[in-house]
Amino acid sequence: MTEVITAADVSAVDISGKARDILSRLGAGDPFVADGELVCTSPIDGSELGRLRADTAADVEAVVGRAQAAFLQWRTVPAPVRGQLVRELGELLREHKDDLGALVSIEAGKIVSEGLGEVQEMIDICDLAVGLSRQLHGLTIATERPGHRMMEQWLPLGVVGVISAFNFPVAVWSWNTALALVCGDAVVWKPSEKTLLTAIACQALLRQAAERVGAPVDVSQVLLGAAEVGGALVDDPRVPLISATGSTRMGKQVAPRVAARLGRTLLELGGNNAAIVAPSADLDLAVRGIVFSAVGTAGQRCTSLRRVIVHESIHDDLLARLQAAYATLPIGSPLEPGTLVGPLIDAAATTAFTAAVARATADGGTLVAGGDVADGVAGGQYVRPAIIDMPQQTDIVKAETFAPLLYVLAYRDLDEALELHNEVAQGLSSSIFTLNVREAETFMSAVGSDCGIANVNIGPSGAEIGGAFGGEKETGGGRESGSDAWRAYMRRTTNTVNYSSELPLAQGVEFG
Ligand code: UN1
């Protein structure tokens, strides 16, 4: 059995020592260097976990070169055989789930259950990718020419650059990597500077998987460093696809740089996800769904619920129930069993949270729960999740604040609710709580939610990996994870084969 920190002992626990033990059990050895430029910290108590050496732009050159060389070899391996590498990664993740989940908790501040859930999400995408490795199929298409056959094939693309955020430090890498690997690509990963240890751990596991199945270990690489390292990756013409997850601000920097070299991007950026609560809603269920989506991961999911749009007839009732639920939320160390709200990632997140609360109340909002700094573990950033009842949807409501901050807006009819719903720049996830089939279907229809994800009677967060994940508008338009998202990691060729002895031309053209 691996040792799991359940941390009744959290105040006494040597978090740094635990992280080191976990890294060693995951096969990452001791990656720390005393004079490293990169400082790894835990949001639980702000303590330093160790220092790492930063890669430079010159390292990017070499790393992409190694990945490119590995790709040239990997693309010749049959896809179902490539699937065995991902199957092995999934096995290692199962074996080390507790340890990797605990490391996610230590480095990203997630509660134990959510750290484990994130690793489960990795296992799930590995399973999906292994199946896909036998299903990367194209079409056979009817041709207008006799004695001809037309088909399309999906072929490996090249080196995929993955840029990921702190809040899902390992799952988002795995969504991209599991698919990219079965598609025959190599991956170069630039993780968030806030979650480097989990990246090192994933890389160590993948290396072990590659060694076990005899795959080229260089198909997966990690770059540690600041924005200039990511920038060098983004600008590298040997990287045909950049898959970037993070803020809309980051995406607006990345997209034009990749476009300038006519590369492809897969963007999964900010959300400002809402739940419409209709008069017929099952309010008990709605309250549970709302609280999980608004408060889970301390409001630091791109899918977190940030706006409730509730019918005026049940506004007061819902607000009272939410207030009651928020009053009992256990806030504290994410390692402590029973905690539901862990820390924010850093001091800047607390500043953004309190500034947004101040702005919203200045705009006429009424603070009905939380909104201030909470007791937690000394050195960490703990806040009390806020609910603000808003008279209208002002600019601060339309902005994504990455913290547990929920705005409540009242509506009179569904048209107004949908207008409020779609009035924001982001378009990731959405939901409606209703028992009325007309409302539910309208919400999911062309005139309903404009988001990439539209749910009924569940909140906007917590998607399974089987569906395509991503959103529209300023969320960036990309789709990751399930369904046919794999196609983004491949190139399509259309093949026309003439098996006749004639040379008929398309469109009836006569030539000589
Ligand atoms: C993210 O916040 O970047 O749907 C991803 C969810 C998770 C993934 C969130 N499965 O909430």
Coordinates of C-alpha atoms and ligand atoms in Angstrom, one line a residue:
M1 CA 0.0 0.0 0.0
T2 CA 1.2 3.4 -0.8
E3 CA 1.1 5.9 2.0
V4 CA -1.6 8.5 1.5
I5 CA -1.7 11.7 3.4
T6 CA -5.0 12.0 4.9
A7 CA -3.5 14.6 7.1
A8 CA -5.2 14.7 10.4
D9 CA -1.6 15.5 10.9
V10 CA -1.5 18.3 8.4
S11 CA -0.3 21.1 10.6
A12 CA 2.6 18.9 11.7
V13 CA 3.2 17.3 8.4
D14 CA 6.3 18.0 6.5
I15 CA 4.6 18.6 3.2
S16 CA 7.9 19.0 1.4
G17 CA 9.2 15.7 2.7
K18 CA 5.9 14.0 1.6
A19 CA 6.2 15.4 -1.9
R20 CA 9.8 14.1 -2.1
D21 CA 8.7 10.7 -0.9
I22 CA 5.9 10.6 -3.5
L23 CA 8.2 11.7 -6.3
S24 CA 10.7 9.0 -5.4
R25 CA 7.9 6.3 -5.3
L26 CA 6.7 7.5 -8.7
G27 CA 10.1 7.0 -10.2
A28 CA 11.0 10.7 -10.5
G29 CA 14.0 10.4 -8.2
D30 CA 15.1 13.7 -6.6
P31 CA 14.6 16.4 -9.2
F32 CA 15.6 19.3 -6.9
V33 CA 18.7 21.5 -7.2
A34 CA 19.6 23.9 -4.4
D35 CA 20.2 26.9 -6.6
G36 CA 17.3 26.2 -9.1
E37 CA 15.6 29.3 -10.5
L38 CA 12.1 27.7 -10.2
V39 CA 10.6 27.6 -6.8
C40 CA 7.9 24.9 -6.1
T41 CA 5.5 25.8 -3.4
S42 CA 2.4 24.3 -1.9
P43 CA -0.7 26.5 -1.7
I44 CA -1.7 24.6 1.4
D45 CA 0.7 26.6 3.6
G46 CA 2.8 28.5 1.1
S47 CA 5.8 26.4 2.0
E48 CA 8.7 25.7 -0.4
L49 CA 8.8 22.2 -1.7
G50 CA 12.1 22.6 -3.5
R51 CA 13.8 24.3 -6.4
L52 CA 14.2 23.2 -10.0
R53 CA 16.4 24.3 -12.8
A54 CA 14.6 26.2 -15.6
D55 CA 14.9 25.3 -19.2
T56 CA 16.0 28.0 -21.6
A57 CA 15.1 28.8 -25.2
A58 CA 18.1 26.8 -26.3
D59 CA 16.7 23.8 -24.4
V60 CA 13.5 24.2 -26.3
E61 CA 15.4 23.9 -29.5
A62 CA 17.0 20.6 -28.4
V63 CA 13.9 19.2 -26.8
V64 CA 11.7 19.8 -29.9
G65 CA 14.5 18.2 -31.9
R66 CA 14.4 15.1 -29.8
A67 CA 10.7 14.9 -30.0
Q68 CA 10.7 15.4 -33.8
A69 CA 13.2 12.5 -34.1
A70 CA 11.0 10.3 -31.9
F71 CA 8.0 11.2 -33.9
L72 CA 9.6 10.1 -37.2
Q73 CA 10.0 6.6 -35.6
W74 CA 6.7 6.6 -33.7
R75 CA 4.6 7.4 -36.7
T76 CA 5.7 4.1 -38.3
V77 CA 4.5 2.0 -35.4
P78 CA 0.9 0.7 -36.0
A79 CA -1.7 2.6 -34.0
P80 CA -2.9 -0.5 -32.0
V81 CA 0.7 -1.1 -31.0
R82 CA 1.0 2.6 -30.0
G83 CA -2.1 2.0 -27.9
Q84 CA -0.1 -0.4 -25.7
L85 CA 2.1 2.5 -24.5
V86 CA -1.0 4.3 -23.3
R87 CA -2.5 1.2 -21.8
E88 CA 0.7 0.8 -19.8
L89 CA 0.5 4.4 -18.7
G90 CA -3.1 3.8 -17.5
E91 CA -1.9 0.7 -15.5
L92 CA 0.8 2.8 -13.8
L93 CA -1.7 5.5 -13.0
R94 CA -3.9 2.9 -11.4
E95 CA -1.0 1.6 -9.4
H96 CA 0.0 5.1 -8.3
K97 CA -3.3 6.8 -8.1
D98 CA -3.1 7.6 -4.3
D99 CA 0.4 9.0 -4.6
L100 CA -0.2 11.1 -7.7
G101 CA -3.6 12.3 -6.3
A102 CA -1.9 13.4 -3.1
L103 CA 0.8 15.2 -5.1
V104 CA -1.9 17.1 -7.0
S105 CA -3.4 18.0 -3.6
I106 CA 0.0 19.2 -2.3
E107 CA 0.8 21.2 -5.4
A108 CA -2.6 22.5 -6.6
G109 CA -4.4 22.5 -3.3
K110 CA -7.2 20.2 -4.3
I111 CA -9.1 18.3 -1.6
V112 CA -8.1 14.6 -1.5
S113 CA -11.2 13.4 -3.4
E114 CA -10.7 15.9 -6.2
G115 CA -7.0 15.0 -6.4
L116 CA -7.9 11.4 -6.8
G117 CA -10.7 12.3 -9.2
E118 CA -8.2 14.1 -11.4
V119 CA -6.0 11.0 -11.6
Q120 CA -9.1 8.9 -12.4
E121 CA -9.8 11.3 -15.2
M122 CA -6.4 10.4 -16.6
I123 CA -7.1 6.7 -16.3
D124 CA -10.4 7.2 -18.1
I125 CA -8.8 9.0 -21.0
C126 CA -6.1 6.3 -21.3
D127 CA -8.8 3.7 -21.5
L128 CA -10.6 5.7 -24.2
A129 CA -7.4 6.3 -26.1
V130 CA -6.4 2.6 -26.1
G131 CA -9.8 1.7 -27.7
L132 CA -9.4 4.5 -30.1
S133 CA -6.0 3.2 -31.2
R134 CA -8.0 0.6 -33.2
Q135 CA -10.6 3.1 -34.5
L136 CA -8.7 6.0 -36.0
H137 CA -10.8 5.5 -39.1
G138 CA -11.5 7.6 -42.2
L139 CA -14.3 7.4 -44.8
T140 CA -14.7 5.8 -48.1
I141 CA -16.5 8.3 -50.3
A142 CA -18.5 7.7 -53.5
T143 CA -16.7 9.0 -56.6
E144 CA -18.2 10.4 -59.8
R145 CA -15.6 8.6 -61.9
P146 CA -15.9 5.0 -63.0
G147 CA -13.2 2.6 -61.9
H148 CA -12.1 4.9 -59.1
R149 CA -12.1 4.8 -55.4
M150 CA -11.9 7.8 -53.0
M151 CA -11.1 7.6 -49.4
E152 CA -9.7 9.6 -46.6
Q153 CA -7.1 8.6 -44.0
W154 CA -6.0 10.1 -40.7
L155 CA -2.3 10.1 -40.3
P156 CA 0.1 11.2 -37.5
L157 CA 0.6 15.0 -37.3
G158 CA 3.9 15.6 -35.7
V159 CA 5.1 17.2 -32.5
V160 CA 2.2 18.5 -30.4
G161 CA 3.0 21.3 -27.9
V162 CA 0.8 21.2 -24.8
I163 CA 0.5 24.2 -22.5
S164 CA -1.4 23.5 -19.4
A165 CA -2.7 25.4 -16.4
F166 CA -2.3 24.8 -12.6
N167 CA -5.9 23.9 -11.9
F168 CA -6.0 20.6 -13.7
P169 CA -2.2 20.0 -13.6
V170 CA -2.2 16.4 -14.8
A171 CA -5.6 15.6 -16.4
V172 CA -5.4 18.2 -19.2
W173 CA -1.9 16.9 -20.1
S174 CA -3.3 13.3 -20.2
W175 CA -6.3 14.3 -22.4
N176 CA -3.8 15.7 -24.9
T177 CA -1.1 13.1 -24.5
A178 CA -3.1 9.9 -24.5
L179 CA -4.8 10.9 -27.7
A180 CA -1.7 12.4 -29.3
L181 CA 0.3 9.2 -28.6
V182 CA -2.2 6.8 -30.1
C183 CA -2.4 9.2 -33.1
G184 CA 1.3 8.7 -33.6
D185 CA 2.5 12.2 -32.4
A186 CA 5.2 13.2 -30.0
V187 CA 4.3 15.6 -27.2
V188 CA 6.3 18.5 -25.7
W189 CA 4.6 19.7 -22.5
K190 CA 5.0 23.1 -20.9
P191 CA 3.1 22.8 -17.6
S192 CA 2.1 25.8 -15.4
E193 CA 5.0 27.1 -13.4
K194 CA 2.8 26.6 -10.3
T195 CA 2.6 22.8 -10.8
L196 CA 5.9 21.5 -11.9
L197 CA 6.2 18.5 -9.6
T198 CA 3.1 16.8 -10.9
A199 CA 4.5 17.3 -14.4
I200 CA 7.8 15.7 -13.4
A201 CA 5.8 12.8 -11.9
C202 CA 3.7 12.3 -15.0
Q203 CA 6.8 12.4 -17.2
A204 CA 8.4 9.8 -15.0
L205 CA 5.4 7.5 -15.2
L206 CA 5.3 7.8 -19.0
R207 CA 9.0 7.1 -19.3
Q208 CA 8.5 3.9 -17.3
A209 CA 5.5 2.9 -19.5
A210 CA 7.7 3.6 -22.6
E211 CA 10.5 1.5 -21.2
R212 CA 8.1 -1.4 -20.4
V213 CA 6.7 -1.6 -24.0
G214 CA 9.9 -0.6 -25.8
A215 CA 8.5 2.7 -27.2
P216 CA 10.8 5.6 -27.9
V217 CA 11.0 7.5 -24.6
D218 CA 11.5 10.9 -26.3
V219 CA 7.9 10.8 -27.6
S220 CA 7.1 12.7 -24.4
Q221 CA 9.1 15.7 -23.2
V222 CA 8.6 18.3 -20.5
L223 CA 9.8 21.9 -20.6
L224 CA 10.1 23.7 -17.2
G225 CA 10.2 27.4 -17.2
A226 CA 8.6 30.7 -17.5
A227 CA 6.6 32.3 -20.4
E228 CA 9.7 32.7 -22.7
V229 CA 10.0 28.9 -22.7
G230 CA 6.4 28.5 -23.7
G231 CA 6.9 31.3 -26.3
A232 CA 9.8 29.5 -27.9
L233 CA 7.6 26.3 -28.1
V234 CA 4.7 28.3 -29.6
D235 CA 6.9 29.9 -32.3
D236 CA 8.7 26.6 -33.2
P237 CA 7.7 25.7 -36.8
R238 CA 8.4 22.0 -36.1
V239 CA 5.3 22.0 -33.8
P240 CA 2.2 21.8 -36.1
L241 CA -0.3 21.9 -33.2
I242 CA -0.3 23.9 -30.0
S243 CA -2.9 22.8 -27.5
A244 CA -3.2 25.5 -24.8
T245 CA -5.4 25.5 -21.7
G246 CA -5.5 28.6 -19.5
S247 CA -6.8 32.1 -19.4
T248 CA -8.3 33.9 -22.4
R249 CA -5.5 36.5 -22.0
M250 CA -3.0 33.7 -22.5
G251 CA -4.9 32.3 -25.5
K252 CA -5.0 35.8 -27.1
Q253 CA -1.2 35.8 -27.0
V254 CA -0.7 32.3 -28.2
A255 CA -3.2 32.2 -31.0
P256 CA -1.8 35.0 -33.2
R257 CA 1.8 33.7 -32.8
V258 CA 0.8 30.2 -33.9
A259 CA -1.3 31.7 -36.7
A260 CA 1.6 33.8 -37.9
R261 CA 3.4 30.6 -38.9
L262 CA 0.1 29.1 -40.0
G263 CA 0.2 26.4 -37.3
R264 CA -2.8 25.0 -35.7
T265 CA -4.1 25.8 -32.2
L266 CA -6.5 23.9 -29.9
L267 CA -7.6 26.4 -27.3
E268 CA -9.4 25.7 -24.1
L269 CA -9.6 29.1 -22.4
G270 CA -11.8 30.9 -19.9
G271 CA -15.4 30.2 -19.0
N272 CA -18.1 32.2 -17.3
N273 CA -20.4 29.3 -16.7
A274 CA -24.0 29.8 -15.7
A275 CA -26.9 27.8 -14.3
I276 CA -30.5 28.8 -15.2
V277 CA -32.9 27.7 -12.4
A278 CA -36.4 27.5 -13.7
P279 CA -39.6 27.6 -11.7
S280 CA -40.1 23.8 -12.1
A281 CA -36.6 23.0 -10.9
D282 CA -36.0 20.3 -8.2
L283 CA -34.5 22.8 -5.8
D284 CA -32.8 20.3 -3.5
L285 CA -31.0 18.9 -6.5
A286 CA -30.3 22.4 -7.9
V287 CA -28.7 23.5 -4.6
R288 CA -26.4 20.5 -4.5
G289 CA -25.4 20.9 -8.2
I290 CA -24.8 24.6 -7.7
V291 CA -22.7 24.3 -4.6
F292 CA -20.5 21.6 -6.1
S293 CA -19.9 23.5 -9.3
A294 CA -19.4 26.9 -7.6
V295 CA -17.3 25.9 -4.7
G296 CA -15.6 22.7 -5.8
T297 CA -11.8 23.1 -6.5
A298 CA -12.4 26.5 -4.7
G299 CA -14.0 27.9 -7.8
Q300 CA -10.8 27.3 -9.8
R301 CA -12.1 25.1 -12.6
C302 CA -12.6 26.5 -16.0
T303 CA -16.0 24.9 -15.7
S304 CA -16.8 26.4 -12.3
L305 CA -20.2 27.9 -11.9
R306 CA -20.0 31.7 -11.7
R307 CA -23.5 32.8 -12.4
V308 CA -26.9 31.6 -11.3
I309 CA -29.8 33.0 -13.3
V310 CA -32.9 32.2 -11.3
H311 CA -36.6 32.8 -12.0
E312 CA -37.9 35.7 -9.9
S313 CA -40.6 33.5 -8.3
I314 CA -38.1 31.2 -6.6
H315 CA -35.2 33.7 -6.3
D316 CA -35.6 34.3 -2.5
D317 CA -36.1 30.6 -1.8
L318 CA -33.0 29.5 -3.7
L319 CA -30.9 32.2 -2.2
A320 CA -31.9 31.2 1.3
R321 CA -31.0 27.6 0.6
L322 CA -27.7 28.5 -0.9
Q323 CA -26.9 30.8 2.0
A324 CA -27.7 27.9 4.4
A325 CA -25.4 25.5 2.4
Y326 CA -22.6 28.0 2.3
A327 CA -22.8 28.6 6.0
T328 CA -21.7 25.1 6.7
L329 CA -18.9 24.7 4.1
P330 CA -15.8 23.2 5.7
I331 CA -12.8 25.4 4.6
G332 CA -9.2 24.4 5.4
S333 CA -6.4 22.1 4.5
P334 CA -7.3 20.1 1.4
L335 CA -5.5 17.1 3.0
E336 CA -7.9 17.1 6.0
P337 CA -10.7 14.6 5.5
G338 CA -14.0 16.5 5.4
T339 CA -12.6 19.7 3.9
L340 CA -14.6 20.8 0.9
V341 CA -12.9 24.2 0.2
G342 CA -9.2 24.2 0.0
P343 CA -6.9 27.2 -0.7
L344 CA -6.6 29.5 -3.7
I345 CA -3.5 28.9 -5.7
D346 CA -1.7 32.1 -4.6
A347 CA -2.0 35.6 -3.1
A348 CA -2.9 37.1 -6.5
A349 CA -6.0 34.9 -6.6
T350 CA -7.1 36.2 -3.2
T351 CA -6.5 39.8 -4.4
A352 CA -8.6 39.1 -7.5
F353 CA -11.4 37.5 -5.4
T354 CA -11.6 40.4 -2.9
A355 CA -11.4 43.0 -5.6
A356 CA -14.2 41.4 -7.5
V357 CA -16.4 41.2 -4.4
A358 CA -15.7 44.9 -3.8
R359 CA -16.4 45.8 -7.4
A360 CA -19.7 43.8 -7.5
T361 CA -21.0 45.4 -4.3
A362 CA -20.0 48.8 -5.6
D363 CA -22.1 48.0 -8.7
G364 CA -25.1 47.5 -6.4
G365 CA -24.8 43.8 -5.6
T366 CA -25.7 42.5 -2.1
L367 CA -23.1 40.2 -0.5
V368 CA -25.2 37.3 1.0
A369 CA -22.4 34.9 1.8
G370 CA -18.7 34.9 2.4
G371 CA -16.5 37.1 0.4
D372 CA -13.6 37.5 2.9
V373 CA -10.5 35.8 3.9
A374 CA -11.0 32.7 6.0
D375 CA -9.0 30.8 8.6
G376 CA -7.1 28.0 7.1
V377 CA -3.6 26.8 7.4
A378 CA -1.1 29.6 8.1
G379 CA 0.7 30.7 5.0
G380 CA -2.1 29.5 2.6
Q381 CA -4.7 31.6 0.8
Y382 CA -8.1 30.6 2.2
V383 CA -11.3 32.5 1.4
R384 CA -14.9 32.1 2.3
P385 CA -16.9 31.4 -0.9
A386 CA -19.1 34.3 -1.8
I387 CA -22.6 34.7 -3.1
I388 CA -23.5 38.2 -4.5
D389 CA -27.1 38.9 -5.5
M390 CA -26.8 41.3 -8.5
P391 CA -29.5 43.7 -9.7
Q392 CA -28.0 43.4 -13.2
Q393 CA -25.2 41.8 -15.1
T394 CA -22.4 44.4 -14.8
D395 CA -18.9 44.1 -16.3
I396 CA -17.5 42.3 -13.2
V397 CA -20.1 39.6 -13.6
K398 CA -19.1 39.2 -17.2
A399 CA -15.5 38.7 -16.2
E400 CA -14.1 35.4 -15.2
T401 CA -12.7 35.7 -11.6
F402 CA -10.9 32.4 -10.8
A403 CA -12.2 32.0 -7.3
P404 CA -15.4 30.8 -5.5
L405 CA -17.5 33.8 -6.4
L406 CA -21.1 33.2 -7.4
Y407 CA -23.3 35.9 -8.8
V408 CA -27.1 35.6 -8.7
L409 CA -29.4 37.3 -11.2
A410 CA -33.2 37.1 -11.4
Y411 CA -35.1 36.6 -14.6
R412 CA -38.8 36.9 -15.7
D413 CA -39.1 34.7 -18.7
L414 CA -36.8 32.1 -20.5
D415 CA -36.0 34.6 -23.3
E416 CA -34.6 37.0 -20.8
A417 CA -32.7 34.2 -19.0
L418 CA -31.1 33.1 -22.3
E419 CA -30.2 36.6 -23.1
L420 CA -28.4 37.1 -19.8
H421 CA -26.9 33.6 -20.2
N422 CA -25.3 34.4 -23.6
E423 CA -24.4 38.0 -22.9
V424 CA -20.9 37.1 -21.7
A425 CA -17.8 36.8 -23.9
Q426 CA -16.9 33.2 -22.8
G427 CA -18.7 30.1 -24.0
L428 CA -17.5 27.0 -22.2
S429 CA -20.1 25.3 -20.1
S430 CA -23.7 25.9 -19.0
S431 CA -26.6 24.3 -17.4
I432 CA -30.3 24.5 -16.7
F433 CA -32.3 23.1 -13.8
T434 CA -35.8 22.4 -14.9
L435 CA -38.3 19.6 -15.1
N436 CA -40.0 21.2 -18.1
V437 CA -39.0 19.4 -21.3
R438 CA -39.7 22.4 -23.5
E439 CA -37.3 24.6 -21.5
A440 CA -34.6 21.8 -21.3
E441 CA -34.7 21.2 -25.1
T442 CA -34.8 24.9 -25.9
F443 CA -31.8 25.5 -23.7
M444 CA -29.8 22.8 -25.7
S445 CA -31.1 24.0 -29.1
A446 CA -29.8 26.5 -31.6
V447 CA -31.6 29.4 -29.8
G448 CA -30.4 28.2 -26.4
S449 CA -27.0 28.1 -24.6
D450 CA -24.2 29.3 -26.9
C451 CA -21.6 27.2 -25.0
G452 CA -19.7 24.0 -25.9
I453 CA -21.3 22.2 -23.0
A454 CA -25.0 22.5 -22.1
N455 CA -26.3 20.3 -19.3
V456 CA -29.7 19.7 -17.8
N457 CA -30.2 19.1 -14.1
I458 CA -26.5 19.0 -13.4
G459 CA -24.1 21.9 -12.9
P460 CA -21.6 23.0 -15.6
S461 CA -18.5 21.3 -14.1
G462 CA -17.4 17.7 -13.7
A463 CA -17.6 16.6 -17.3
E464 CA -16.8 13.0 -18.2
I465 CA -14.0 12.3 -20.6
G466 CA -16.2 10.6 -23.2
G467 CA -17.7 13.8 -24.5
A468 CA -15.8 16.5 -26.5
F469 CA -14.6 19.1 -24.0
G470 CA -14.3 22.8 -24.9
G471 CA -16.2 25.9 -25.8
E472 CA -17.0 28.7 -28.1
K473 CA -16.4 32.4 -28.3
E474 CA -13.5 33.5 -26.1
T475 CA -13.2 30.0 -24.8
G476 CA -11.3 29.4 -28.0
G477 CA -13.3 26.8 -30.0
G478 CA -11.1 23.8 -29.3
R479 CA -12.4 20.4 -28.3
E480 CA -10.3 17.9 -26.2
S481 CA -10.9 14.6 -24.6
G482 CA -13.6 12.3 -26.0
S483 CA -15.9 12.0 -29.1
D484 CA -14.0 12.9 -32.2
A485 CA -11.5 15.3 -30.5
W486 CA -8.7 12.9 -31.6
R487 CA -9.0 14.3 -35.1
A488 CA -7.3 17.5 -34.0
Y489 CA -4.1 15.5 -33.4
M490 CA -3.9 14.0 -36.9
R491 CA -3.7 15.2 -40.5
R492 CA -6.3 14.1 -43.0
T493 CA -5.4 13.0 -46.5
T494 CA -7.9 12.4 -49.3
N495 CA -6.9 9.6 -51.6
T496 CA -8.3 9.0 -55.1
V497 CA -7.3 5.7 -56.7
N498 CA -7.8 4.9 -60.3
Y499 CA -8.1 1.2 -60.9
S500 CA -9.4 1.5 -64.5
S501 CA -7.4 1.8 -67.7
E502 CA -9.2 5.2 -68.6
L503 CA -8.4 8.6 -67.3
P504 CA -11.8 10.3 -66.8
L505 CA -11.5 13.8 -65.4
A506 CA -13.7 15.1 -62.6
Q507 CA -16.4 17.7 -63.4
G508 CA -16.6 16.2 -66.9
V509 CA -13.5 18.1 -68.1
E510 CA -12.2 17.0 -71.5
F511 CA -8.5 17.5 -72.0
G512 CA -7.0 16.4 -75.4
Ligands
UN1_1 C1 -10.5 22.6 -16.4 O1 -11.0 23.2 -15.4 O2 -9.6 23.1 -17.1 O3 -15.4 19.2 -16.4 C2 -11.0 21.3 -16.8 C3 -14.7 19.4 -15.4 C4 -13.4 18.6 -15.4 C5 -12.3 19.3 -16.3 C6 -12.1 20.7 -16.0 N1 -13.6 17.3 -15.9 O4 -14.9 20.2 -14.5

